[in-house]
Structures are given as structure tokens and as C-alpha cells.
Amino acid sequence: MTVKLSTGLRNAMAGSIGFAGALAGGVIHVYSGPQPISADAAPTGTLLGTVTKDAGPFTPGVATNGLTFTAPASGGVTKSADTWKFVGLAAGTAGWFRHVGNNADDGSVSTTLPRLDGSIAAGTGDLRLSSTAIAVGVPVTVDVYSFQIPAQ
């Protein structure tokens, strides 16, 4: 499993905010290339697109078009019934993603911002897209996204 949690997200999960609360209304940035060493680090690769509700515009701090989750069940959450998608900003192959909360996250090194990094694939991976081949101006849909807290 290639999921990496930032210090800020781990602190939110250990406190009263929780996973879904820390990332509620946020977005997912999709990048080419390999993941950085940790979710506290600056992103690597090229930003290929930003996943929002129905590829709508997003402003940090505003809930409009931010991503939401289902109610927790069996220690996990999945993407809501909303359509999660983005429109390609650059051409490339999606390699990893960073899910950020609904706050200003400029991508610089941070141990306070909630972030989750993970792998991307069409049939497997932590985030499953309709296609990992990203083209400029072409919409891509998130097929599967979930997070499970292990019981042991």
C-alpha cells in the first residue's frame, strides 16, 4: 500500500476532527511521476489536474465543489455519490495523488496541513481513474476512492 498520511492528517485523526472531517470539502491533485518521500513534503511531478465535484471550480475555504464522503462504515469511508472528476491541465500519465483539506495548501513543506498521498491506476491503486493517460482539456472521472482504518 502506498498511502502516506501527513503529520497534520495524523494529528487530526488522533484528535477530535477525524479523517473525513480533516479532508471534507477538499480536493485531490493528480500528478505524474513517483510520490514524494512523505505527505509533508512538496509535491513531485507535473500537476495534471485537480479533482472536484463534477470538475467544478474550487476556492480554498469555500465548500462549493469540494469532495465529500459517505458516512463511515466498518472503519472506513468512500467517495460520496457525487461525480468526482477533473479536466486535464497537462498531458502525461497519472502516477500519484494528493488529497488535501479545504484550506489554502500551496504544496510547500508542511507538518500541519492534512494531506493524503497515494497511488493511481485504472484497475487498481488507492485512487482508480477512468484512464491514467491524461490529455489537456479531456475530463477524467474518479471511479473508486476509499480509506479504511485497519482494525489491527
PDB file of N, CA, C and O in Angstrom, residues 33-78:
ATOM      1  N   GLY A  33       4.536  10.924 -12.414  1.00  0.00           N
ATOM      2  CA  GLY A  33       5.759  10.500 -11.737  1.00  0.00           C
ATOM      3  C   GLY A  33       5.530   9.833 -10.394  1.00  0.00           C
ATOM      4  O   GLY A  33       4.402   9.517 -10.025  1.00  0.00           O
ATOM      5  N   PRO A  34       6.634   9.626  -9.653  1.00  0.00           N
ATOM      6  CA  PRO A  34       6.550   8.953  -8.351  1.00  0.00           C
ATOM      7  C   PRO A  34       6.150   9.918  -7.236  1.00  0.00           C
ATOM      8  O   PRO A  34       6.349  11.131  -7.336  1.00  0.00           O
ATOM      9  N   GLN A  35       5.597   9.349  -6.166  1.00  0.00           N
ATOM     10  CA  GLN A  35       5.223  10.120  -4.980  1.00  0.00           C
ATOM     11  C   GLN A  35       6.456  10.683  -4.284  1.00  0.00           C
ATOM     12  O   GLN A  35       7.527  10.086  -4.333  1.00  0.00           O
ATOM     13  N   PRO A  36       6.287  11.802  -3.570  1.00  0.00           N
ATOM     14  CA  PRO A  36       7.386  12.287  -2.739  1.00  0.00           C
ATOM     15  C   PRO A  36       7.591  11.343  -1.552  1.00  0.00           C
ATOM     16  O   PRO A  36       6.764  10.476  -1.282  1.00  0.00           O
ATOM     17  N   ILE A  37       8.666  11.551  -0.829  1.00  0.00           N
ATOM     18  CA  ILE A  37       9.038  10.679   0.281  1.00  0.00           C
ATOM     19  C   ILE A  37       7.987  10.665   1.395  1.00  0.00           C
ATOM     20  O   ILE A  37       7.800   9.664   2.067  1.00  0.00           O
ATOM     21  N   SER A  38       7.281  11.779   1.587  1.00  0.00           N
ATOM     22  CA  SER A  38       6.224  11.830   2.600  1.00  0.00           C
ATOM     23  C   SER A  38       5.164  12.833   2.165  1.00  0.00           C
ATOM     24  O   SER A  38       5.397  13.676   1.297  1.00  0.00           O
ATOM     25  N   ALA A  39       3.999  12.763   2.813  1.00  0.00           N
ATOM     26  CA  ALA A  39       2.917  13.700   2.515  1.00  0.00           C
ATOM     27  C   ALA A  39       3.180  15.083   3.116  1.00  0.00           C
ATOM     28  O   ALA A  39       2.464  16.032   2.815  1.00  0.00           O
ATOM     29  N   ASP A  40       4.200  15.207   3.954  1.00  0.00           N
ATOM     30  CA  ASP A  40       4.613  16.509   4.470  1.00  0.00           C
ATOM     31  C   ASP A  40       5.473  17.261   3.445  1.00  0.00           C
ATOM     32  O   ASP A  40       5.631  18.473   3.533  1.00  0.00           O
ATOM     33  N   ALA A  41       6.051  16.537   2.496  1.00  0.00           N
ATOM     34  CA  ALA A  41       6.972  17.112   1.505  1.00  0.00           C
ATOM     35  C   ALA A  41       6.214  17.850   0.398  1.00  0.00           C
ATOM     36  O   ALA A  41       5.012  17.660   0.207  1.00  0.00           O
ATOM     37  N   ALA A  42       6.951  18.655  -0.339  1.00  0.00           N
ATOM     38  CA  ALA A  42       6.390  19.321  -1.514  1.00  0.00           C
ATOM     39  C   ALA A  42       6.096  18.277  -2.586  1.00  0.00           C
ATOM     40  O   ALA A  42       6.753  17.229  -2.639  1.00  0.00           O
ATOM     41  N   PRO A  43       5.095  18.509  -3.443  1.00  0.00           N
ATOM     42  CA  PRO A  43       4.769  17.527  -4.482  1.00  0.00           C
ATOM     43  C   PRO A  43       5.885  17.385  -5.520  1.00  0.00           C
ATOM     44  O   PRO A  43       6.675  18.306  -5.716  1.00  0.00           O
ATOM     45  N   THR A  44       5.912  16.235  -6.158  1.00  0.00           N
ATOM     46  CA  THR A  44       6.846  15.955  -7.243  1.00  0.00           C
ATOM     47  C   THR A  44       6.041  15.698  -8.511  1.00  0.00           C
ATOM     48  O   THR A  44       4.863  15.362  -8.446  1.00  0.00           O
ATOM     49  N   GLY A  45       6.670  15.831  -9.665  1.00  0.00           N
ATOM     50  CA  GLY A  45       5.988  15.582 -10.933  1.00  0.00           C
ATOM     51  C   GLY A  45       5.239  16.813 -11.413  1.00  0.00           C
ATOM     52  O   GLY A  45       5.339  17.900 -10.854  1.00  0.00           O
ATOM     53  N   THR A  46       4.453  16.604 -12.449  1.00  0.00           N
ATOM     54  CA  THR A  46       3.657  17.663 -13.065  1.00  0.00           C
ATOM     55  C   THR A  46       2.215  17.552 -12.595  1.00  0.00           C
ATOM     56  O   THR A  46       1.648  16.455 -12.586  1.00  0.00           O
ATOM     57  N   LEU A  47       1.606  18.670 -12.215  1.00  0.00           N
ATOM     58  CA  LEU A  47       0.190  18.681 -11.857  1.00  0.00           C
ATOM     59  C   LEU A  47      -0.620  18.473 -13.130  1.00  0.00           C
ATOM     60  O   LEU A  47      -0.571  19.289 -14.054  1.00  0.00           O
ATOM     61  N   LEU A  48      -1.345  17.344 -13.185  1.00  0.00           N
ATOM     62  CA  LEU A  48      -2.134  17.009 -14.373  1.00  0.00           C
ATOM     63  C   LEU A  48      -3.577  17.480 -14.263  1.00  0.00           C
ATOM     64  O   LEU A  48      -4.256  17.661 -15.276  1.00  0.00           O
ATOM     65  N   GLY A  49      -4.068  17.667 -13.033  1.00  0.00           N
ATOM     66  CA  GLY A  49      -5.435  18.121 -12.842  1.00  0.00           C
ATOM     67  C   GLY A  49      -5.817  18.102 -11.377  1.00  0.00           C
ATOM     68  O   GLY A  49      -5.110  17.528 -10.548  1.00  0.00           O
ATOM     69  N   THR A  50      -6.943  18.740 -11.063  1.00  0.00           N
ATOM     70  CA  THR A  50      -7.452  18.794  -9.696  1.00  0.00           C
ATOM     71  C   THR A  50      -8.881  18.277  -9.681  1.00  0.00           C
ATOM     72  O   THR A  50      -9.757  18.830 -10.354  1.00  0.00           O
ATOM     73  N   VAL A  51      -9.105  17.216  -8.908  1.00  0.00           N
ATOM     74  CA  VAL A  51     -10.419  16.578  -8.807  1.00  0.00           C
ATOM     75  C   VAL A  51     -11.319  17.396  -7.890  1.00  0.00           C
ATOM     76  O   VAL A  51     -10.949  17.705  -6.754  1.00  0.00           O
ATOM     77  N   THR A  52     -12.499  17.722  -8.396  1.00  0.00           N
ATOM     78  CA  THR A  52     -13.532  18.398  -7.624  1.00  0.00           C
ATOM     79  C   THR A  52     -14.870  17.716  -7.928  1.00  0.00           C
ATOM     80  O   THR A  52     -14.938  16.813  -8.764  1.00  0.00           O
ATOM     81  N   LYS A  53     -15.908  18.182  -7.288  1.00  0.00           N
ATOM     82  CA  LYS A  53     -17.251  17.690  -7.603  1.00  0.00           C
ATOM     83  C   LYS A  53     -17.594  18.135  -9.014  1.00  0.00           C
ATOM     84  O   LYS A  53     -17.610  19.330  -9.316  1.00  0.00           O
ATOM     85  N   ASP A  54     -17.796  17.156  -9.892  1.00  0.00           N
ATOM     86  CA  ASP A  54     -18.183  17.374 -11.288  1.00  0.00           C
ATOM     87  C   ASP A  54     -17.242  18.328 -12.034  1.00  0.00           C
ATOM     88  O   ASP A  54     -17.677  19.064 -12.916  1.00  0.00           O
ATOM     89  N   ALA A  55     -15.953  18.348 -11.646  1.00  0.00           N
ATOM     90  CA  ALA A  55     -14.922  19.189 -12.268  1.00  0.00           C
ATOM     91  C   ALA A  55     -15.236  20.679 -12.158  1.00  0.00           C
ATOM     92  O   ALA A  55     -14.778  21.480 -12.965  1.00  0.00           O
ATOM     93  N   GLY A  56     -16.024  21.036 -11.132  1.00  0.00           N
ATOM     94  CA  GLY A  56     -16.380  22.438 -10.940  1.00  0.00           C
ATOM     95  C   GLY A  56     -15.241  23.250 -10.350  1.00  0.00           C
ATOM     96  O   GLY A  56     -14.281  22.703  -9.811  1.00  0.00           O
ATOM     97  N   PRO A  57     -15.327  24.568 -10.437  1.00  0.00           N
ATOM     98  CA  PRO A  57     -14.281  25.424  -9.881  1.00  0.00           C
ATOM     99  C   PRO A  57     -14.236  25.315  -8.361  1.00  0.00           C
ATOM    100  O   PRO A  57     -15.262  25.092  -7.715  1.00  0.00           O
ATOM    101  N   PHE A  58     -13.046  25.471  -7.787  1.00  0.00           N
ATOM    102  CA  PHE A  58     -12.855  25.333  -6.348  1.00  0.00           C
ATOM    103  C   PHE A  58     -12.064  26.507  -5.810  1.00  0.00           C
ATOM    104  O   PHE A  58     -11.083  26.941  -6.414  1.00  0.00           O
ATOM    105  N   THR A  59     -12.514  27.022  -4.676  1.00  0.00           N
ATOM    106  CA  THR A  59     -11.809  28.061  -3.948  1.00  0.00           C
ATOM    107  C   THR A  59     -11.551  27.550  -2.538  1.00  0.00           C
ATOM    108  O   THR A  59     -12.504  27.180  -1.842  1.00  0.00           O
ATOM    109  N   PRO A  60     -10.280  27.486  -2.098  1.00  0.00           N
ATOM    110  CA  PRO A  60      -9.997  27.029  -0.733  1.00  0.00           C
ATOM    111  C   PRO A  60     -10.781  27.835   0.298  1.00  0.00           C
ATOM    112  O   PRO A  60     -10.914  29.055   0.177  1.00  0.00           O
ATOM    113  N   GLY A  61     -11.321  27.133   1.295  1.00  0.00           N
ATOM    114  CA  GLY A  61     -12.105  27.776   2.341  1.00  0.00           C
ATOM    115  C   GLY A  61     -13.586  27.856   2.038  1.00  0.00           C
ATOM    116  O   GLY A  61     -14.382  28.219   2.885  1.00  0.00           O
ATOM    117  N   VAL A  62     -13.974  27.505   0.804  1.00  0.00           N
ATOM    118  CA  VAL A  62     -15.377  27.520   0.391  1.00  0.00           C
ATOM    119  C   VAL A  62     -15.774  26.082   0.066  1.00  0.00           C
ATOM    120  O   VAL A  62     -15.047  25.381  -0.627  1.00  0.00           O
ATOM    121  N   ALA A  63     -16.929  25.655   0.545  1.00  0.00           N
ATOM    122  CA  ALA A  63     -17.342  24.255   0.372  1.00  0.00           C
ATOM    123  C   ALA A  63     -17.777  23.915  -1.054  1.00  0.00           C
ATOM    124  O   ALA A  63     -17.770  22.744  -1.441  1.00  0.00           O
ATOM    125  N   THR A  64     -18.124  24.893  -1.861  1.00  0.00           N
ATOM    126  CA  THR A  64     -18.629  24.652  -3.211  1.00  0.00           C
ATOM    127  C   THR A  64     -17.648  23.809  -4.023  1.00  0.00           C
ATOM    128  O   THR A  64     -16.478  24.150  -4.155  1.00  0.00           O
ATOM    129  N   ASN A  65     -18.143  22.696  -4.541  1.00  0.00           N
ATOM    130  CA  ASN A  65     -17.409  21.755  -5.399  1.00  0.00           C
ATOM    131  C   ASN A  65     -16.311  20.976  -4.686  1.00  0.00           C
ATOM    132  O   ASN A  65     -15.554  20.241  -5.321  1.00  0.00           O
ATOM    133  N   GLY A  66     -16.224  21.102  -3.369  1.00  0.00           N
ATOM    134  CA  GLY A  66     -15.291  20.273  -2.607  1.00  0.00           C
ATOM    135  C   GLY A  66     -15.805  18.848  -2.517  1.00  0.00           C
ATOM    136  O   GLY A  66     -16.996  18.573  -2.693  1.00  0.00           O
ATOM    137  N   LEU A  67     -14.912  17.915  -2.250  1.00  0.00           N
ATOM    138  CA  LEU A  67     -15.244  16.489  -2.218  1.00  0.00           C
ATOM    139  C   LEU A  67     -15.774  16.075  -0.844  1.00  0.00           C
ATOM    140  O   LEU A  67     -15.286  16.548   0.178  1.00  0.00           O
ATOM    141  N   THR A  68     -16.767  15.180  -0.856  1.00  0.00           N
ATOM    142  CA  THR A  68     -17.354  14.679   0.382  1.00  0.00           C
ATOM    143  C   THR A  68     -17.344  13.150   0.388  1.00  0.00           C
ATOM    144  O   THR A  68     -17.172  12.518  -0.654  1.00  0.00           O
ATOM    145  N   PHE A  69     -17.553  12.594   1.581  1.00  0.00           N
ATOM    146  CA  PHE A  69     -17.504  11.150   1.791  1.00  0.00           C
ATOM    147  C   PHE A  69     -18.856  10.606   2.216  1.00  0.00           C
ATOM    148  O   PHE A  69     -19.716  11.347   2.689  1.00  0.00           O
ATOM    149  N   THR A  70     -18.997   9.292   2.107  1.00  0.00           N
ATOM    150  CA  THR A  70     -20.149   8.600   2.676  1.00  0.00           C
ATOM    151  C   THR A  70     -19.991   8.576   4.197  1.00  0.00           C
ATOM    152  O   THR A  70     -18.916   8.874   4.724  1.00  0.00           O
ATOM    153  N   ALA A  71     -21.048   8.191   4.891  1.00  0.00           N
ATOM    154  CA  ALA A  71     -20.951   8.004   6.342  1.00  0.00           C
ATOM    155  C   ALA A  71     -19.994   6.843   6.616  1.00  0.00           C
ATOM    156  O   ALA A  71     -19.942   5.882   5.842  1.00  0.00           O
ATOM    157  N   PRO A  72     -19.222   6.908   7.693  1.00  0.00           N
ATOM    158  CA  PRO A  72     -18.282   5.829   7.988  1.00  0.00           C
ATOM    159  C   PRO A  72     -18.999   4.501   8.231  1.00  0.00           C
ATOM    160  O   PRO A  72     -20.080   4.464   8.813  1.00  0.00           O
ATOM    161  N   ALA A  73     -18.371   3.429   7.769  1.00  0.00           N
ATOM    162  CA  ALA A  73     -18.885   2.072   7.993  1.00  0.00           C
ATOM    163  C   ALA A  73     -17.691   1.123   8.064  1.00  0.00           C
ATOM    164  O   ALA A  73     -16.770   1.233   7.251  1.00  0.00           O
ATOM    165  N   SER A  74     -17.699   0.244   9.017  1.00  0.00           N
ATOM    166  CA  SER A  74     -16.634  -0.758   9.183  1.00  0.00           C
ATOM    167  C   SER A  74     -15.245  -0.120   9.220  1.00  0.00           C
ATOM    168  O   SER A  74     -14.285  -0.659   8.697  1.00  0.00           O
ATOM    169  N   GLY A  75     -15.149   1.070   9.808  1.00  0.00           N
ATOM    170  CA  GLY A  75     -13.864   1.720   9.964  1.00  0.00           C
ATOM    171  C   GLY A  75     -13.346   2.433   8.732  1.00  0.00           C
ATOM    172  O   GLY A  75     -12.162   2.736   8.647  1.00  0.00           O
ATOM    173  N   GLY A  76     -14.236   2.725   7.775  1.00  0.00           N
ATOM    174  CA  GLY A  76     -13.767   3.386   6.567  1.00  0.00           C
ATOM    175  C   GLY A  76     -14.808   4.294   5.951  1.00  0.00           C
ATOM    176  O   GLY A  76     -15.960   4.328   6.377  1.00  0.00           O
ATOM    177  N   VAL A  77     -14.361   5.064   4.951  1.00  0.00           N
ATOM    178  CA  VAL A  77     -15.240   5.933   4.179  1.00  0.00           C
ATOM    179  C   VAL A  77     -14.926   5.739   2.698  1.00  0.00           C
ATOM    180  O   VAL A  77     -13.833   5.300   2.336  1.00  0.00           O
ATOM    181  N   THR A  78     -15.891   6.064   1.863  1.00  0.00           N
ATOM    182  CA  THR A  78     -15.698   6.035   0.410  1.00  0.00           C
ATOM    183  C   THR A  78     -16.164   7.363  -0.163  1.00  0.00           C
ATOM    184  O   THR A  78     -16.794   8.172   0.527  1.00  0.00           O
TER     185      THR A  78
END
